[in-house]
XYZ file of C-alpha atoms in Angstrom:
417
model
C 28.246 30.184 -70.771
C 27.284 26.847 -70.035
C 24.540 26.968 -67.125
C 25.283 22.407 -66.498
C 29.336 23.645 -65.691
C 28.341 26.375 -63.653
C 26.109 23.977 -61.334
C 28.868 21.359 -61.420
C 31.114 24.069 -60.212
C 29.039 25.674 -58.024
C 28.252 22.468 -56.063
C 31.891 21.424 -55.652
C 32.095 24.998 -53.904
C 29.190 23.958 -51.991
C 30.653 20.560 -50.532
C 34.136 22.831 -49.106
C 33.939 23.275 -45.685
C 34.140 26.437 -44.448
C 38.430 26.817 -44.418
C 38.529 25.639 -47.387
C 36.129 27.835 -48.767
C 37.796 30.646 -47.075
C 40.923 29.904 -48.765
C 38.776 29.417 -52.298
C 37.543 32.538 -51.850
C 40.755 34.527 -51.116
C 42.648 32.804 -54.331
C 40.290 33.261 -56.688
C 39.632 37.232 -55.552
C 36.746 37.214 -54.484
C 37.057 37.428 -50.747
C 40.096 39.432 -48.473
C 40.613 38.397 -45.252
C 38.896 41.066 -43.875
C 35.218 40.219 -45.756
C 35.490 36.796 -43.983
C 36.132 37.548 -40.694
C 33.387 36.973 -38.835
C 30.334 35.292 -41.281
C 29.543 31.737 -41.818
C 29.403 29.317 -44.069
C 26.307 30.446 -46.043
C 26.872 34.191 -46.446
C 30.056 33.697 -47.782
C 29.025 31.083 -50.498
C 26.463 34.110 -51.312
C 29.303 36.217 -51.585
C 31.815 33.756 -54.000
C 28.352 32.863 -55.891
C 27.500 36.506 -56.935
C 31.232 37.396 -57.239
C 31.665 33.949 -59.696
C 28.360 34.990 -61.779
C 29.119 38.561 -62.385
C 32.655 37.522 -63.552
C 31.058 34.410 -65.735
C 29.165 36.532 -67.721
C 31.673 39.492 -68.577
C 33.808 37.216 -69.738
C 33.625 36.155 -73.716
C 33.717 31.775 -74.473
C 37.333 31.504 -74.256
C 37.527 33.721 -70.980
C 34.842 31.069 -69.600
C 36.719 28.695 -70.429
C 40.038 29.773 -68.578
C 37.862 30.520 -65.291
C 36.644 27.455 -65.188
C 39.917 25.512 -65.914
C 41.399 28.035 -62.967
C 38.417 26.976 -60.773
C 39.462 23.361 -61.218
C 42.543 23.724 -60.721
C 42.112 24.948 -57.243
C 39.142 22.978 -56.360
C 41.293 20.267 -57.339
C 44.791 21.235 -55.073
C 42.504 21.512 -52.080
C 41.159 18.224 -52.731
C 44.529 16.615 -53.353
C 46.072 18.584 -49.793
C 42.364 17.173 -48.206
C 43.872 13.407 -49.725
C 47.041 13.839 -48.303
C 46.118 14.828 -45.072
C 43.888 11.995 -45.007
C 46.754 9.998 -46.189
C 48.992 10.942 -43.597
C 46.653 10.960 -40.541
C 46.098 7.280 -41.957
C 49.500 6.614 -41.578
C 50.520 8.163 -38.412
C 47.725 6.375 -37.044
C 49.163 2.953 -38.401
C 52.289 4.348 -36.714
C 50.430 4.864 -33.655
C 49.540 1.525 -33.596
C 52.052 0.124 -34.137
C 53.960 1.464 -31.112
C 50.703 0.881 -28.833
C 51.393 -2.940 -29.653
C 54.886 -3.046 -29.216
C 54.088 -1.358 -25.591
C 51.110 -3.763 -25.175
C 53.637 -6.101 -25.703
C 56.609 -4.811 -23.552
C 53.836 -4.453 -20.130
C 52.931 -8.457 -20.937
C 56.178 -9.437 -20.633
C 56.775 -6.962 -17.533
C 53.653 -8.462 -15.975
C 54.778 -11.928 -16.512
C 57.803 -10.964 -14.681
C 56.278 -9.510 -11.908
C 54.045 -12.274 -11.307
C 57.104 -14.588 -11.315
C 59.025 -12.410 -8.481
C 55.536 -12.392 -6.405
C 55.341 -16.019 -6.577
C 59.179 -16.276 -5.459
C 58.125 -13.348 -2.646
C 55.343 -15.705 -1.729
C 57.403 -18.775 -1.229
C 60.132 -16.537 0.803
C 57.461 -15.018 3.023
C 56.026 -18.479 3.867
C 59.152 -19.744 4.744
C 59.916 -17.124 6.912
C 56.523 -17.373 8.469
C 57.281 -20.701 9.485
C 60.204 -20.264 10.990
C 59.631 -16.503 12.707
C 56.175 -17.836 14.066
C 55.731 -16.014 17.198
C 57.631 -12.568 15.912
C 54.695 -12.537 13.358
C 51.840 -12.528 15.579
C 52.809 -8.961 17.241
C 52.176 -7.850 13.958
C 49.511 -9.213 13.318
C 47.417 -8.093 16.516
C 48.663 -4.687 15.273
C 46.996 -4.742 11.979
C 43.764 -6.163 13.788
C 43.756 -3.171 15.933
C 44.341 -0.944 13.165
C 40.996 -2.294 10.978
C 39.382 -2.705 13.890
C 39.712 1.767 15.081
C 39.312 2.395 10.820
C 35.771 0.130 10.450
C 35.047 2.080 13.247
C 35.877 5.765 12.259
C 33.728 4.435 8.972
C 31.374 3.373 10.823
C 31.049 6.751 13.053
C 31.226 8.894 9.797
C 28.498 7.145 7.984
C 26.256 6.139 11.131
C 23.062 8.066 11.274
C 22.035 9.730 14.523
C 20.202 7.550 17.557
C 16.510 8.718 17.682
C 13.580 8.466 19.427
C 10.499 7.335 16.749
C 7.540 9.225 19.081
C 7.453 11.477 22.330
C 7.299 10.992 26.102
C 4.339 12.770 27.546
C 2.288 12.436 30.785
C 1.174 9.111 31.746
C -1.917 7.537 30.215
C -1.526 9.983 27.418
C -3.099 8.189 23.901
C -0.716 9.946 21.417
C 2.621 9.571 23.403
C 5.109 6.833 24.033
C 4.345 3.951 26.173
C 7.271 2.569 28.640
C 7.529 -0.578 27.229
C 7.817 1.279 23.260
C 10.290 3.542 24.985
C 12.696 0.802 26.419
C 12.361 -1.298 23.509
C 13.813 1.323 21.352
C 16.795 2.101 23.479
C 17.656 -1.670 23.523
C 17.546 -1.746 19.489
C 19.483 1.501 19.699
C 21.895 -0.377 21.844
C 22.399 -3.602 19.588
C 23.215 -1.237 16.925
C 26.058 0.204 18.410
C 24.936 3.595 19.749
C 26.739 4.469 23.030
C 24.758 5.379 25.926
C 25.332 8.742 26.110
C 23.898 9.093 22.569
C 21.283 6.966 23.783
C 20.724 9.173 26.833
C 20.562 12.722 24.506
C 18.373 11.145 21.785
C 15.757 9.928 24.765
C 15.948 13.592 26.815
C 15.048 15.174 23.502
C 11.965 13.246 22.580
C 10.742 14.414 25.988
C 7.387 16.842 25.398
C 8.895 20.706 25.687
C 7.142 22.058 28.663
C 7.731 18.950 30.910
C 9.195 19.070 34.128
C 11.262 15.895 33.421
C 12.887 17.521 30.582
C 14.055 20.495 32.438
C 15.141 18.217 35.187
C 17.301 16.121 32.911
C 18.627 18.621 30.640
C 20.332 20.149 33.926
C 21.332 17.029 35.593
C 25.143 16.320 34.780
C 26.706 12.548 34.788
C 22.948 10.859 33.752
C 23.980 8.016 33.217
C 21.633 5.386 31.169
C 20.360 3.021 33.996
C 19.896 5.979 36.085
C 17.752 7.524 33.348
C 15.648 4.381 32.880
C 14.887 4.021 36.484
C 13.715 7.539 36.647
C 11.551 7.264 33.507
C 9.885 4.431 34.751
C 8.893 6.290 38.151
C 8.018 9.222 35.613
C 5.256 6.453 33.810
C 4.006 4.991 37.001
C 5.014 1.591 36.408
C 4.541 -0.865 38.429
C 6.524 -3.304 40.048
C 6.856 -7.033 38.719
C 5.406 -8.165 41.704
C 2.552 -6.246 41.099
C 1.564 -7.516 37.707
C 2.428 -10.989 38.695
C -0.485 -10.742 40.848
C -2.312 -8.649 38.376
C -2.393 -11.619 36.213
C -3.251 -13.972 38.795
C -6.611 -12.607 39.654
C -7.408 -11.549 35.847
C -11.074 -12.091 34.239
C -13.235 -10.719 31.854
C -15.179 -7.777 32.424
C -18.355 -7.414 31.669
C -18.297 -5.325 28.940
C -14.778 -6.893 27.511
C -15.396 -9.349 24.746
C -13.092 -12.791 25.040
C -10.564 -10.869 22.451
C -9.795 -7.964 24.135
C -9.431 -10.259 27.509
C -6.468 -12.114 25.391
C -4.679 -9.358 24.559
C -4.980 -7.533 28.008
C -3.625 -11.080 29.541
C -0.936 -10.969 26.699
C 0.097 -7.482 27.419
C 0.201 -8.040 31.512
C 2.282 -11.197 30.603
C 4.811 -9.123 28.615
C 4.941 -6.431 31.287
C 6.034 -8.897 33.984
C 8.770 -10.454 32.079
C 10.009 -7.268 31.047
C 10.091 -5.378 34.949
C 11.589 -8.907 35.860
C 14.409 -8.208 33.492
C 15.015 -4.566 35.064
C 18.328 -3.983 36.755
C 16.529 -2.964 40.258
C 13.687 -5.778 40.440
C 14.057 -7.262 43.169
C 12.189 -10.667 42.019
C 12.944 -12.624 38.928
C 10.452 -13.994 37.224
C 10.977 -16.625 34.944
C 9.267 -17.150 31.694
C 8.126 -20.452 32.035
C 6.396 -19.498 34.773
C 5.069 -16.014 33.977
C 3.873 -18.191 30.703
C 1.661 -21.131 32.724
C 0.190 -18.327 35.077
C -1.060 -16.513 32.234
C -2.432 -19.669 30.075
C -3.799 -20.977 33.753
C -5.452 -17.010 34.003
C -6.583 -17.042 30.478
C -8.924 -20.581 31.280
C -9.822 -19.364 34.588
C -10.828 -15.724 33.696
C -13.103 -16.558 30.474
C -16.805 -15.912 30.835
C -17.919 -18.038 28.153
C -17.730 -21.638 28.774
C -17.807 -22.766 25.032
C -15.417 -20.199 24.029
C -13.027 -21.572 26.887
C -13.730 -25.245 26.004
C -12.579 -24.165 22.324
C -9.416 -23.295 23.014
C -8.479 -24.979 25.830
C -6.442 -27.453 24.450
C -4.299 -25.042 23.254
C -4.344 -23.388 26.981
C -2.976 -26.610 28.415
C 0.221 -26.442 26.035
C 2.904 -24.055 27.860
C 4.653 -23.874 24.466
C 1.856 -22.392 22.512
C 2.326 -19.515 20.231
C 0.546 -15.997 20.878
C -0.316 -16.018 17.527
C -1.850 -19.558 17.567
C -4.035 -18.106 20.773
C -4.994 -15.214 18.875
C -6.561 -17.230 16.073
C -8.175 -19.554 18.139
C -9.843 -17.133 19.774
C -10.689 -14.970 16.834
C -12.139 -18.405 15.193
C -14.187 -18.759 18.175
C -15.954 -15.807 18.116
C -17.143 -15.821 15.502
C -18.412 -19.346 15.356
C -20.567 -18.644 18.499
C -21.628 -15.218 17.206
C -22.562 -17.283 13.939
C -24.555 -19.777 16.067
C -25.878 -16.966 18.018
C -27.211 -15.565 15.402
C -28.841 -18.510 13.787
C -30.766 -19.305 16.739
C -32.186 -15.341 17.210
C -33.635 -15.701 13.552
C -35.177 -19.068 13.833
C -37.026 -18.577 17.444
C -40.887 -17.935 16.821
C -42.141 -15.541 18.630
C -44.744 -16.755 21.312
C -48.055 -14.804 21.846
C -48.740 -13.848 25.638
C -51.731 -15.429 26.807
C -54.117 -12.828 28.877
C -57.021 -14.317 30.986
C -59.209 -11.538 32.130
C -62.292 -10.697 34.289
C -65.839 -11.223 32.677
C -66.865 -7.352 32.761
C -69.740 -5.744 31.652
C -69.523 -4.470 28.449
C -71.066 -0.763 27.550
C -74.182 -1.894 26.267
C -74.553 -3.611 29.731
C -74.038 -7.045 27.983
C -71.285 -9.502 29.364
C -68.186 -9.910 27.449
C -68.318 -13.634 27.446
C -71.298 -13.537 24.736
C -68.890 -12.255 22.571
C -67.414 -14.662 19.854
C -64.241 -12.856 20.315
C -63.743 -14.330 23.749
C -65.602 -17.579 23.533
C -62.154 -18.849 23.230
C -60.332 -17.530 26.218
C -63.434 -18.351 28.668
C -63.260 -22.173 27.380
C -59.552 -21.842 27.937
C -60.066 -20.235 31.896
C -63.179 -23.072 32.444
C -61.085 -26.027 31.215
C -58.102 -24.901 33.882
C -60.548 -24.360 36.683
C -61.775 -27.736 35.957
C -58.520 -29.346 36.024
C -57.520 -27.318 39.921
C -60.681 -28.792 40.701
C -59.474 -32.373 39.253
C -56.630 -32.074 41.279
C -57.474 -31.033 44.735
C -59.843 -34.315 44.602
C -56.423 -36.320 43.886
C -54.648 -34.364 46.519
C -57.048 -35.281 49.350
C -57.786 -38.746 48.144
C -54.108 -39.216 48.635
C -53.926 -37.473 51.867
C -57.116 -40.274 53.273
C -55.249 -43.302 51.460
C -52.298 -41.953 53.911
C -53.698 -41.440 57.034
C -55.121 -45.375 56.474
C -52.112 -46.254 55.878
C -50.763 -44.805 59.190
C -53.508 -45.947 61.362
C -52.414 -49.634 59.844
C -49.237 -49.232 61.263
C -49.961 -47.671 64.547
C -50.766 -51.186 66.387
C -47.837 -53.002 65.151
C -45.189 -50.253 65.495
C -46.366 -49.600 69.112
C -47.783 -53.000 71.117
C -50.138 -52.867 74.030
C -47.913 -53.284 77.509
């Protein structure tokens, strides 16, 4: 038995796939169809490699020799039937392509036609067009309408519900919405194309649970938007334009408000007049020009600091400054005159009090002036006295030199009758 054949043979059996190996198995005897139902690959090339041993070596040279020619044999048909299948996928699939091309070209020549009648269409319509003018535009109004109501069912489906970023509390409260936050929201919510009523629900349900006003509102039927704005600002104690307008006349600086915080409190007051002017109910308009050269006209007058005003007063006397310009300015001020403020705190010497005191007797009974300590001072209190002294001489000397003078001037001023 030649071991070299047996591994030839043994790895062609190895390369079948598992069919193939199946059907191997089954011609040569080694396998039934029952023994393969159900393993793989590698238990039954266990099985056809113990069957194909124990039959090599009961066989004499000769027998070998006939077993391995039959082995061949069918290793060799299934390779030939694997060739051929091979061959004729090969060629159905040339056949296959063959008739995708002659499709291919079949749909090119289609589509050239087609594009030839939609030119002619084209041409036709236009004609038409031109002379059917005005039973063309009913039609087209129509389909106008029609992608007009389906942009806006698209635009209802995919739209994401109006709300409130915040909540309405009591007035004053830190945490809630402010009015001015509030409206400013339900006039974005408005440019976007929320109705009121949505506008109306989303606002009732950012009200604080507990609140009167909520409980008020949910109950109250027809609300309509203007109605609910009036009420709201009632419910945050707004007040009237008129009011602020005269607010922002008599503004200043308190005393504990630093020049920043002024700004922006004249900023907001500005802001809350040209927004209650815009109201529905005010009464007054206010126009911006104006609400804009009372505040710059407040801001100069209502400054306590007389080189922070000078600073930015040239931008005070422009009525189309920007807030933001102001805001710099101001913040640039600051700090310059905190700087310089600060410069002239570190450089000031400080200044020791001078004390003049009584010449007392000391404990020992001695006077204080014999002591060197205070030598100095009592030179200091004589040298003063001496100079009073120097002056009340002066003072009187002046006094006689006047009264001469006077005397002088008595005869001539008033003559003998």
């Amino acid at each position: 038995m030649d071991e070299e054949v047996m591994i030839e043979l043994q790895s062609c059996i190895l390369g079948l796939n598992i069919t193939d190996l199946k059907d191997f198995g089954i011609k040569m005897k080694w396998l039934t169809v029952e023994t393969t139902e159900g393993k793989g690959k590698f238990e039954l090339i266990k099985t056809i490699r113990t069957a194909f041993e124990d039959e090599a070596s009961e066989c004499e040279e000769n027998g070998f020799l006939d077993l391995v020619e039959k082995i061949k044999s069918l290793l060799y048909e299934q390779t030939l039937d694997k060739s051929n299948e091979d061959t004729e996928k090969a060629e159905k699939n040339k056949q296959e392509l063959v008739e995708l091309e002659t499709q291919y070209e079949q749909l090119s020549k289609a589509q050239e036609e087609l594009k030839q009648k939609m030119q002619l269409l084209e041409l036709a319509q236009k004609k038409s067009n031109l002379s059917n003018k005005p039973t063309q535009k009913p039609e087209a109004k129509a389909s106008t309408s029609g992608e007009t109501e389906l942009s806006g069912l698209n635009a209802s489906i995919f739209r994401r519900e109006f709300k409130i970023q915040g909540q309405i509390g009591e007035p004053g409260q830190k945490d809630k919405l402010t009015y001015q936050s509030l409206i400013s929201q339900i006039e974005t919510g408005l440019k976007k194309g929320y109705t009121e009523p949505e506008v109306v629900t989303a606002v009732i349900r950012s009200i604080q649970a507990g609140l009167q006003l909520r409980s008020y509102l949910e109950g109250l039927s027809g609300l309509t938007l203007p109605k609910l704005r009036k009420m709201l600002r009632f419910h945050f104690q707004e007040k009237s334009a008129t009011e602020l307008y005269q607010l922002l006349a008599n503004i200043s600086q308190s005393p504990k408000e630093d020049p920043q915080s002024f700004l922006i409190r004249a900023l907001t007051t500005r802001q809350k007049i040209v927004f209650a002017s815009q109201e529905s109910d005010s009464k007054i308009k206010y126009d911006e020009e104006l609400v804009q050269g009372l505040f710059l006209h407040a801001v100069e007058t209502g400054l306590a600091d007389e080189t922070i005003r000078a600073k930015i007063r040239p931008l005070l006397k422009n009525p189309s400054v920007a807030d933001e310009d102001l805001i710099e300015a101001m913040s640039l001020a600051m700090s310059a005159e905190s700087e310089r403020a600060n410069k002239f705190t570190q450089g000031k010497p400080v200044r020791p009090s001078t004390k003049i005191s009584k010449v007392e007797a000391g404990a020992s009974g001695e006077p204080k002036e014999n002591n060197p300590s205070n030598q100095r001072e009592n030179h200091i209190l004589a040298t003063l006295k001496a100079i009073q002294s120097e002056l009340n001489t002066v003072q009187s000397e002046v006094a006689s030199l006047q009264k001469k003078v006077d005397d002088k001037d008595c005869p001539s001023n008033h003559p003998a009758e």
